[in-house]
CSV table of C-alpha atoms in Angstrom, one decimal:
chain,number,residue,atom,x,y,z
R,1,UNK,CA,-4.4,69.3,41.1
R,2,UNK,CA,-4.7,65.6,39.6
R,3,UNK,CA,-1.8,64.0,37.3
R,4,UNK,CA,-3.6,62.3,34.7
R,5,UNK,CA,-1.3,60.2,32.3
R,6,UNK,CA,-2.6,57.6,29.4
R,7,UNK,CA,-1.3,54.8,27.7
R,8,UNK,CA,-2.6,53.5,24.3
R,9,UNK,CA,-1.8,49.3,23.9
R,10,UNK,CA,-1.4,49.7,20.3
R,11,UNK,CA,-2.3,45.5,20.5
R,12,UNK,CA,-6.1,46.2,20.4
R,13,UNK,CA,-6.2,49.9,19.5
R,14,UNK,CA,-7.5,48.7,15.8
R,15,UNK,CA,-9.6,46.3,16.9
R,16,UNK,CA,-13.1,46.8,15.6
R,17,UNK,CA,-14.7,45.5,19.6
R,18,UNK,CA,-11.3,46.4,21.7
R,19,UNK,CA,-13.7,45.6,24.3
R,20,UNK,CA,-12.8,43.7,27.9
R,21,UNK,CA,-14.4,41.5,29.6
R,22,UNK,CA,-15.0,42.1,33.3
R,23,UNK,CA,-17.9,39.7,33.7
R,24,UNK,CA,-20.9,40.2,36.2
R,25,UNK,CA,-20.1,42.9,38.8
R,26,UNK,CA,-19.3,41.2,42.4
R,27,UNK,CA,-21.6,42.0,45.5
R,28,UNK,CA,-21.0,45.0,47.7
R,29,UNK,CA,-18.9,46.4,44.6
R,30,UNK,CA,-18.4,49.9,46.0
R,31,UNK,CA,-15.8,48.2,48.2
R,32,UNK,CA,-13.7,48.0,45.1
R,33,UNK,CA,-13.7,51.1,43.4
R,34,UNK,CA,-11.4,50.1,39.7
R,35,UNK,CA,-13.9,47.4,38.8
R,36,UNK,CA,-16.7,49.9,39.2
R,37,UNK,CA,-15.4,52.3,37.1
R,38,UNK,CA,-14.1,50.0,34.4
R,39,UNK,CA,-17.5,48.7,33.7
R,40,UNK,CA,-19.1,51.9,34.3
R,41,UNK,CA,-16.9,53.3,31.4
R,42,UNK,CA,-19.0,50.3,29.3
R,43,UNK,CA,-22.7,51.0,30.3
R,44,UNK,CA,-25.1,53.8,29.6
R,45,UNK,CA,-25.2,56.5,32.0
R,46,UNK,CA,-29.0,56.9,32.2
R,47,UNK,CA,-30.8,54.1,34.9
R,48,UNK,CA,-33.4,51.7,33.6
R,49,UNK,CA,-36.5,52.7,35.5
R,50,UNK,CA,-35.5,56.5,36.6
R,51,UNK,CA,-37.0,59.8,35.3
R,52,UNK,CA,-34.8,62.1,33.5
R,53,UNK,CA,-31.9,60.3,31.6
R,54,UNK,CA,-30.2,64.0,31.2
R,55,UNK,CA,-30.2,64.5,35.0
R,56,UNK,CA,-26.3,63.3,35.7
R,57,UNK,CA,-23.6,64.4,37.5
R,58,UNK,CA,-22.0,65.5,33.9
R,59,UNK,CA,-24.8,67.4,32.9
R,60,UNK,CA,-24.6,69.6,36.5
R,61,UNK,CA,-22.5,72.7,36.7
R,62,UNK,CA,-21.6,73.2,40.2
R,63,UNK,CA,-20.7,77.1,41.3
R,64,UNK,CA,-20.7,79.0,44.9
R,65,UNK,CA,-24.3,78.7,45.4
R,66,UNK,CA,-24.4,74.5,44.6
R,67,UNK,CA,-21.1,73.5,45.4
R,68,UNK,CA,-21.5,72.3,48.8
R,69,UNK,CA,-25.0,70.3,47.7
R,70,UNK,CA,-23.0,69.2,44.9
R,71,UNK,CA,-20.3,67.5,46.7
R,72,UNK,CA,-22.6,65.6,49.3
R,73,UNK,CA,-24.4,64.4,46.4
R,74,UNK,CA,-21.7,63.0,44.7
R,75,UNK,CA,-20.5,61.6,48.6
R,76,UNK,CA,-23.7,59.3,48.7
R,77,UNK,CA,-23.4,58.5,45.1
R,78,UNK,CA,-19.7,57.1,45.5
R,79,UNK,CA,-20.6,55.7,48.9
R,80,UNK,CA,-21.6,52.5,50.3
R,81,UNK,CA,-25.4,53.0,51.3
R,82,UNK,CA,-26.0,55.3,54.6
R,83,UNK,CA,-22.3,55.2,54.9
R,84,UNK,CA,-21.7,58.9,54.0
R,85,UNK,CA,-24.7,61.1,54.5
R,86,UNK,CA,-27.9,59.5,55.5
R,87,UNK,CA,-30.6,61.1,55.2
R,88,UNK,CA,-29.3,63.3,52.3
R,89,UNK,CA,-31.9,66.4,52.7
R,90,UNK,CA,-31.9,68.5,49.4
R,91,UNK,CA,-33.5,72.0,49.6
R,92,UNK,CA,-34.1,75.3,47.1
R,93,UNK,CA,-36.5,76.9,45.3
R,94,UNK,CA,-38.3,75.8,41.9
R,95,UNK,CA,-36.0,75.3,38.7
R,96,UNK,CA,-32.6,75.6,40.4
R,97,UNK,CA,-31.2,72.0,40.3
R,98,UNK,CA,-32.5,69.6,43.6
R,99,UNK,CA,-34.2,66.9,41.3
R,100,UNK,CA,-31.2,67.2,39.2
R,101,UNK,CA,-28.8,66.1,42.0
R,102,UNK,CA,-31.0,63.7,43.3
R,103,UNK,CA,-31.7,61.6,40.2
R,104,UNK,CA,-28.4,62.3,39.2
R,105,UNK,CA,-27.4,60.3,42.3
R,106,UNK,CA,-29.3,57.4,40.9
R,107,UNK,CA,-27.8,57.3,37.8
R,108,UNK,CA,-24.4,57.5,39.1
R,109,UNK,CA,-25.0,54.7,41.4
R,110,UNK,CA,-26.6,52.5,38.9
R,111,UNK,CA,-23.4,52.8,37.0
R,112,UNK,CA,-21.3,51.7,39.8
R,113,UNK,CA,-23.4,49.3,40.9
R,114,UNK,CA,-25.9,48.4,38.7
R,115,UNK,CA,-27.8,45.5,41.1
R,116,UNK,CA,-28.3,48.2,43.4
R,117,UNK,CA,-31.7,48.5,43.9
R,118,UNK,CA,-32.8,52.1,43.3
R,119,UNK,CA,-36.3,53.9,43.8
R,120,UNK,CA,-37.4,57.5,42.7
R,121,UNK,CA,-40.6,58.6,43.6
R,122,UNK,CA,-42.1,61.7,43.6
R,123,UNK,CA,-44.0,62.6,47.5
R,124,UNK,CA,-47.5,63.0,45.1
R,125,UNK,CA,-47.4,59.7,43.8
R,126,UNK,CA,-46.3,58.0,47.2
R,127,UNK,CA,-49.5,59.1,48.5
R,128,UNK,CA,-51.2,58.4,44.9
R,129,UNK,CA,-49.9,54.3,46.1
R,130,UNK,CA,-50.7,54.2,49.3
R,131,UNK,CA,-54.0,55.6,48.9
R,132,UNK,CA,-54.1,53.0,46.3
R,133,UNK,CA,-53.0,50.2,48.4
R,134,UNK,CA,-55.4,50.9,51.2
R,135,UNK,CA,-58.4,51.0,48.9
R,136,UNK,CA,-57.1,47.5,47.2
R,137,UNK,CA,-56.1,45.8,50.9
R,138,UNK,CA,-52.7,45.9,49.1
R,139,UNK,CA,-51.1,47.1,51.9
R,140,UNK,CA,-48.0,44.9,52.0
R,141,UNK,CA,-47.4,45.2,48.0
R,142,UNK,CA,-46.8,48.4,48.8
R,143,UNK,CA,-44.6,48.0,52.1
R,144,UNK,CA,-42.7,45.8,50.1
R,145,UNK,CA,-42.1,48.1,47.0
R,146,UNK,CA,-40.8,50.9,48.7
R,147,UNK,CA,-38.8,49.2,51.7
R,148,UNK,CA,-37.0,46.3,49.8
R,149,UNK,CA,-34.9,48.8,48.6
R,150,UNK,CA,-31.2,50.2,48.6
R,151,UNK,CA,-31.7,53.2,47.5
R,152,UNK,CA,-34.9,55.6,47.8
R,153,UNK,CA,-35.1,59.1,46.0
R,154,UNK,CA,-38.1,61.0,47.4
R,155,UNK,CA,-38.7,64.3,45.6
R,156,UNK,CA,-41.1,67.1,46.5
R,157,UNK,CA,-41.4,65.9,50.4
R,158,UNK,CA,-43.4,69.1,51.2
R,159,UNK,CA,-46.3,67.7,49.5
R,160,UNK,CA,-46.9,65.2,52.2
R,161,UNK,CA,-48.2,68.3,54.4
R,162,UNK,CA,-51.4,67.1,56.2
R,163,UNK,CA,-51.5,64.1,55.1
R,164,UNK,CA,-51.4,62.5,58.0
R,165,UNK,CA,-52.1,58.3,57.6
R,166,UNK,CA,-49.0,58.7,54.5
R,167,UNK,CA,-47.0,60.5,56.8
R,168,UNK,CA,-47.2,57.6,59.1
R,169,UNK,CA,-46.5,55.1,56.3
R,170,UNK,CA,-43.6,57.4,55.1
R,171,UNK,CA,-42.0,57.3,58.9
R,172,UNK,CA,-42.2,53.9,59.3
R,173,UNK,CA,-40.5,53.2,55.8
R,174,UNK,CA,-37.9,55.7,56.6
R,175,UNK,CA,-37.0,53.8,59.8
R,176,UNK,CA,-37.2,50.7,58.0
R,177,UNK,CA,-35.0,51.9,55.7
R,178,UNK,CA,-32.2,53.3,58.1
R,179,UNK,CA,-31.9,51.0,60.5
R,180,UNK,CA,-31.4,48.1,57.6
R,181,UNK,CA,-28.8,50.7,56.4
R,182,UNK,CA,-30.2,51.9,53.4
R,183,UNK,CA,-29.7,55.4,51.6
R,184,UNK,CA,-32.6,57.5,51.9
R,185,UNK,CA,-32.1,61.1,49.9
R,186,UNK,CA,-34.6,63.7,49.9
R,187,UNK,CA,-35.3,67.1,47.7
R,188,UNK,CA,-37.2,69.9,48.9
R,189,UNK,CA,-38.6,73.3,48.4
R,190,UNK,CA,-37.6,74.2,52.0
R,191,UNK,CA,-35.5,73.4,54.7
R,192,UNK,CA,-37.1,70.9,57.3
R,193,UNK,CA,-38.0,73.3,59.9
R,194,UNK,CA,-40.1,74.9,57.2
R,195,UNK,CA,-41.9,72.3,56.7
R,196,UNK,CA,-45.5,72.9,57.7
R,197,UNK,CA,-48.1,70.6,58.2
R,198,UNK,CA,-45.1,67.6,58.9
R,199,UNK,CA,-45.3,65.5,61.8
R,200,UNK,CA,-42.1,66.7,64.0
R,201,UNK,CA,-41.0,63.1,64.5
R,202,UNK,CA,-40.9,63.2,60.6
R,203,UNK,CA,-38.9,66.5,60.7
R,204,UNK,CA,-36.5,65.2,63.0
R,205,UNK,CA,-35.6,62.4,61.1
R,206,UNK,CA,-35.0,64.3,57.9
R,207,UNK,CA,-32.1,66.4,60.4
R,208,UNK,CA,-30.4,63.3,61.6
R,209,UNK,CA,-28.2,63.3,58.3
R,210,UNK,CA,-27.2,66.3,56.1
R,211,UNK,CA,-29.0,69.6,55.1
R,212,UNK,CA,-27.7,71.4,51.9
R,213,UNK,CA,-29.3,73.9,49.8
R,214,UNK,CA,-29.3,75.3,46.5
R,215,UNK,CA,-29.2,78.5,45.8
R,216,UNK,CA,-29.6,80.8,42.5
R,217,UNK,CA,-26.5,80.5,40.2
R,218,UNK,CA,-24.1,83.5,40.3
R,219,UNK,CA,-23.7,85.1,36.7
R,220,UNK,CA,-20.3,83.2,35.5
R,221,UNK,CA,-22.4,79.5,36.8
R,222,UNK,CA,-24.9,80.7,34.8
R,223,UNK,CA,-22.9,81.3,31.8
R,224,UNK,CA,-21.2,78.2,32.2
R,225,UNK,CA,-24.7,76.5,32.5
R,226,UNK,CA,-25.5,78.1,29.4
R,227,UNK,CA,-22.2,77.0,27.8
R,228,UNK,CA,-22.9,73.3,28.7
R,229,UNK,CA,-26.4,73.4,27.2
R,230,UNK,CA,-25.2,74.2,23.8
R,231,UNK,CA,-22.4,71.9,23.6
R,232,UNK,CA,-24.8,69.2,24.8
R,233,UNK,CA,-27.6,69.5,22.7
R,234,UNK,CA,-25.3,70.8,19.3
R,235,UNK,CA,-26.9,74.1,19.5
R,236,UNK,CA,-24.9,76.1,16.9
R,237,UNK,CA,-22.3,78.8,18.3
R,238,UNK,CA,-23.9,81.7,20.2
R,239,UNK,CA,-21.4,84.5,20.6
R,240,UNK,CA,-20.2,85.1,24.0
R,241,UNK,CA,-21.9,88.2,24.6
R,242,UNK,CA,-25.3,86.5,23.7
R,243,UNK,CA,-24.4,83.9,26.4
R,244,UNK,CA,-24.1,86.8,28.9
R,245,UNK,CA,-26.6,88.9,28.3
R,246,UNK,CA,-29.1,85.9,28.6
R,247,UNK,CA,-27.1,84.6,31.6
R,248,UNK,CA,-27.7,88.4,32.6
R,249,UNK,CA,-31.4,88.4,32.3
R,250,UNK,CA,-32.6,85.4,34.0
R,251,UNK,CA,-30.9,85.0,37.4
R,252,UNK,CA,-33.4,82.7,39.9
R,253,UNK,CA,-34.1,79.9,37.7
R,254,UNK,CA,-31.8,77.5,35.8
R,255,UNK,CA,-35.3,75.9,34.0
R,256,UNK,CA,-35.6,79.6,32.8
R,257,UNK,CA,-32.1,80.6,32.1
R,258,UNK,CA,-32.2,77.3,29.8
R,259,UNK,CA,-35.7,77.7,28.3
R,260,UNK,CA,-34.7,81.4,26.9
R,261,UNK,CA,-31.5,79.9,25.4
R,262,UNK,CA,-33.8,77.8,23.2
R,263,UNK,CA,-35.8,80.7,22.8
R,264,UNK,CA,-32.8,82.5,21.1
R,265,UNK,CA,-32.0,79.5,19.2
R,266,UNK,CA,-35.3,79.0,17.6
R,267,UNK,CA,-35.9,82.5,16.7
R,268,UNK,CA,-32.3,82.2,15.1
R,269,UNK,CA,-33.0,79.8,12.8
R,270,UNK,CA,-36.4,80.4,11.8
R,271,UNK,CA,-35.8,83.6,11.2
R,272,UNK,CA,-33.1,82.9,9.3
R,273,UNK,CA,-30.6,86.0,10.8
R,274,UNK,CA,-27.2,85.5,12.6
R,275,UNK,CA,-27.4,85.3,16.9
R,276,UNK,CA,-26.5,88.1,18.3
R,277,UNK,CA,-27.7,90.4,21.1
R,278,UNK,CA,-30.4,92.7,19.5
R,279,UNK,CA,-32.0,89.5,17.9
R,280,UNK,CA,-31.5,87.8,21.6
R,281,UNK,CA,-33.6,90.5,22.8
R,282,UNK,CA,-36.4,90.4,20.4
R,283,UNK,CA,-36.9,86.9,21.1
R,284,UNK,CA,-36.6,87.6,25.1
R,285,UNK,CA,-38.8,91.0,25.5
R,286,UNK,CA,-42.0,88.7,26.5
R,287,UNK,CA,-40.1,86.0,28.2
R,288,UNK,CA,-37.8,88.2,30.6
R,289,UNK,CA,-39.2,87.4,34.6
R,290,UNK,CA,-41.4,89.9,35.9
R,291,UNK,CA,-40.7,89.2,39.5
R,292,UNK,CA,-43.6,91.4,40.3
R,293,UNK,CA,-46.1,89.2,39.0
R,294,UNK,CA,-47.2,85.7,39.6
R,295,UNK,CA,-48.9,83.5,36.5
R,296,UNK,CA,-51.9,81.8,37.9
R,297,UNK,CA,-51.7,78.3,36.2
R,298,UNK,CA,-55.5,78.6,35.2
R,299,UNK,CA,-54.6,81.8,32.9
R,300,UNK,CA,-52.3,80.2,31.0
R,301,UNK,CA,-55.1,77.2,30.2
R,302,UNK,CA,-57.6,79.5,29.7
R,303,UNK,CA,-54.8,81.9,27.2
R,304,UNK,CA,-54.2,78.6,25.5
R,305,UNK,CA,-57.6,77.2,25.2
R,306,UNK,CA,-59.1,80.7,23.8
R,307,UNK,CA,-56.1,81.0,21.3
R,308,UNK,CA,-56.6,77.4,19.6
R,309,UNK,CA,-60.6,78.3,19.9
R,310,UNK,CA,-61.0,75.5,22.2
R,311,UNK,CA,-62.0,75.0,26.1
R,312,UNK,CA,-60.0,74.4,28.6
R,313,UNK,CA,-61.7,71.2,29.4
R,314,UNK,CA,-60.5,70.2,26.1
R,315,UNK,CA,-57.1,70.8,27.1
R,316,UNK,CA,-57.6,68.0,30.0
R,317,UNK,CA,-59.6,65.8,28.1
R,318,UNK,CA,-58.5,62.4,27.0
R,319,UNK,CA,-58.9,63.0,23.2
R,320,UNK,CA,-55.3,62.7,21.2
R,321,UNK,CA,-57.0,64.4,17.8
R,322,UNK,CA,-53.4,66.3,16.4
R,323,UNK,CA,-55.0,70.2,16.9
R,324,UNK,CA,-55.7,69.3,20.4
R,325,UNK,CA,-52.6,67.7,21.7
R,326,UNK,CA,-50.2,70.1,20.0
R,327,UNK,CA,-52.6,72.7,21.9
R,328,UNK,CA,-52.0,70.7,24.9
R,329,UNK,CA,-48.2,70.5,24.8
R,330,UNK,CA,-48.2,74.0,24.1
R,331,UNK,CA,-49.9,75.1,27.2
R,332,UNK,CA,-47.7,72.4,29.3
R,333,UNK,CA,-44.5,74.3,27.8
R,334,UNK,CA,-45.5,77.3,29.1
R,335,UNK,CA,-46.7,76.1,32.1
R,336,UNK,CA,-43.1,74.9,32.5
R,337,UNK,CA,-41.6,78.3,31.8
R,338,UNK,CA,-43.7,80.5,33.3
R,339,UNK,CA,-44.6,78.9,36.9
R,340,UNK,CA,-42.6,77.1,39.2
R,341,UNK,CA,-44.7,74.0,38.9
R,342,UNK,CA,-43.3,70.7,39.1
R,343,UNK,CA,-43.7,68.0,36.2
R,344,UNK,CA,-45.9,65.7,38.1
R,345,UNK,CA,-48.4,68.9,39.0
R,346,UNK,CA,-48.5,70.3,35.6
R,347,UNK,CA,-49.5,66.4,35.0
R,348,UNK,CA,-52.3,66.6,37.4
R,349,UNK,CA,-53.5,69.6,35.7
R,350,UNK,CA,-53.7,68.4,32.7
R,351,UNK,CA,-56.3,65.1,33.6
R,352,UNK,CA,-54.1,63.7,36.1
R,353,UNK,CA,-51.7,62.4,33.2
R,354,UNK,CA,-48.4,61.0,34.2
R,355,UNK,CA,-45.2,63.4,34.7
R,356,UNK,CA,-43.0,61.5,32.2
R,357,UNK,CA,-46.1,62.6,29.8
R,358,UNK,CA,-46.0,66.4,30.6
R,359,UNK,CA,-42.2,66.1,30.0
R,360,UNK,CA,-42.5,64.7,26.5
R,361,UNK,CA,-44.8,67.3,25.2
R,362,UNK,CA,-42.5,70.1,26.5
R,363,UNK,CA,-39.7,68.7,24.8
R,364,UNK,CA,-42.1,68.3,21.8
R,365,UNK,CA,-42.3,72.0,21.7
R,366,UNK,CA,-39.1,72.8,22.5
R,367,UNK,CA,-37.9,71.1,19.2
R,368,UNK,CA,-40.4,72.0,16.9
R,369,UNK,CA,-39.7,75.7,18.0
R,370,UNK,CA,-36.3,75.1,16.4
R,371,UNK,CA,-37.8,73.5,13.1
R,372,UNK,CA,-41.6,74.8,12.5
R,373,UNK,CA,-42.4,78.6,12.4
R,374,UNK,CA,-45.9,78.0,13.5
R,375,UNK,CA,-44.8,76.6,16.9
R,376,UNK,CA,-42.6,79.0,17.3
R,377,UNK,CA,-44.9,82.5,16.7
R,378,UNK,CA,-47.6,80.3,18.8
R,379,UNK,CA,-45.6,80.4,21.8
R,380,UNK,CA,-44.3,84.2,21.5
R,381,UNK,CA,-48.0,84.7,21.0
R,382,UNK,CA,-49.1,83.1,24.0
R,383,UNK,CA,-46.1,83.7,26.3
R,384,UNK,CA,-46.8,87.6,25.1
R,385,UNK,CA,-50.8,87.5,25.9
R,386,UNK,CA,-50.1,86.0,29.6
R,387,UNK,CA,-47.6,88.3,30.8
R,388,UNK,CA,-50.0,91.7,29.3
R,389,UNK,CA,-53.0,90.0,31.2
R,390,UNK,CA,-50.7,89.4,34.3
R,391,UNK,CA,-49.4,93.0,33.4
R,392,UNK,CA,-53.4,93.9,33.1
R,393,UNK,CA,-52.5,95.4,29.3
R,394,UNK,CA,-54.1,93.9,26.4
């Protein structure tokens, strides 16, 4: 329980910029936690330079299952570097929060401290620069990106698995890293004795510091999640027993438990009827998990590419005519919802284009579902043709 008491100093309160001035933040600022905060109040939440300006602390609903990651994550955050938990390993399946927590640690130090010097990157594209570097003789570029930091967020370690010369870079920036007492935190699909095709030494280090996992939301988290979303992003009021019976349906994945809100939303207002739980599940009955059933990535292309009467090399290609890329968001949306792909993959699927791109077409979709009828009946279309294939009903 926290006393929490306020006082109004009715000397500014009708100034138009009752704004104070706490100049530049002093080094080592975590040592002083008021000044910190104060200016933090004053700044944006979101880091220049990280992925994901939604991914904070705020925006996080911690139950049973995420508690426990939760809390170390805001430990680092409100720490001095490598003082609390160093490494920081984060570990779950696809779509229940990791990359949430670990660029939300970012964020949340940027706001504290914002000359810390952060780094996200993503396992895939560390190999993508050191490759890179090694082709250019850029070797010490590279050393010096990723080691003359304070802060490095490495997501999707597993992919490092056989890779044997960027496993070696990786260990050496690692002990660069902590023995210069910089935070290193690290997300996962797996715990680190999982990890196959790692170097041990490598495994080791990632079990000097802290292990936590995520694990799927109970029912009243995931009602709660759902809750947060629509007070967010100024979804109109969905009835409480809309909220559960979604929360109800999609149990292993907050990505999906969010995606069918929007689902229910859209259908909503283009269809012009009230929410409530028989429209919720008309606009669920092709969307609801089929545990039984996996959905090959290469289905979905080929779904999509045969619906617009295109190819799926067209899907891949560079050309930005307005058919094609709404085509190409398209499939990338359901990509999203209906595999456990990360961003940066469904980016490599798609020509090798860039993660932040992948995310801006999903987006795309997700708010033209809301606003165009054509998007929307596209997508049920397509989400109801992979699942029969998957199904093997036409």
């Amino acid at each position: 329980p926290v006393k929490i008491e306020m006082e109004v100093d009715e000397a500014i309160r009708h100034q138009e910029h009752a704004f104070v001035d706490l100049g530049p933040p002093p080094p080592a600022s975590f040592a002083a936690v008021g000044a910190p905060e104060r200016a933090a109040a004053q700044r944006p939440r979101a880091a220049p330079g990280l992925p994901f300006p939604n991914y904070t602390f705020e925006a996080f609903v911690p139950g049973p299952s995420s508690r426990f990651a939760h809390a170390a994550a805001m430990a680092v955050a409100e720490a001095p570097p490598s003082t609390a938990y160093n490494p920081l390993f984060i570990y779950g399946r696809t779509g229940l929060g990791k990359t949430h927590l670990l660029v939300a640690i970012g964020h949340h130090i940027w706001r504290l401290s914002p000359d810390t010097r952060i780094k996200y990157v993503t396992s895939e594209q560390f190999v993508t620069e050191f490759i890179k570097a090694v082709r250019e003789r850029q070797g010490d570029n590279f050393r010096h990106k990723f080691r003359e930091v304070d802060i490095l967020l490495v997501d999707d370690i597993q992919f490092l698995a056989k890779r044997e010369e960027t496993q070696t870079e990786f260990f050496h920036t690692f002990n660069h890293l902590h023995g210069a007492g910089r935070q290193i935190v690290i997300a996962s699909d797996r715990p680190p004795h999982e990890l196959s095709g790692l170097e041990d030494r490598l495994v080791s280090r990632f079990r000097w510091g802290l292990c936590v996992d995520v694990q799927p939301p109970d029912l009243e988290t995931r009602i709660a999640i759902l809750q947060l979303k629509a007070e967010r992003e100024n979804i109109p009021s969905v009835p409480p027993d809309v909220i559960e019976f979604v929360a109800s349906k999609f149990d292993q994945s907050v990505r999906e438990l969010e995606g069918a809100l929007v689902r229910v939303v859209a259908w909503s207002e283009l269809t012009r009827q009230p929410i409530d739980t028989e429209l919720a599940e008309r606009a669920l009955q092709d969307l609801i998990p089929q545990t039984e059933h996996e959905i090959p990535p290469p289905l979905i292309m080929e779904e999509t590419a045969n619906y617009f009467q295109l190819s799926t090399g067209d899907l891949i290609s560079k050309s930005r005519s307005r058919p094609l890329t709404q085509a190409r968001h398209i499939a990338m949306y359901l990509m999203r919802e209906c595999t456990g792909l990360s961003l940066v993959k469904i980016g490599e699927i798609f020509g090798g284009r860039d993660h932040t791109t992948a995310l801006h077409g999903i987006k795309k979709v997700e708010d033209e579902m809301r606003s165009r009828d054509d998007t929307f009946r596209q997508v049920q279309d397509l989400t109801r043709m992979i699942r029969g294939r998957v199904r093997g009903v036409r």
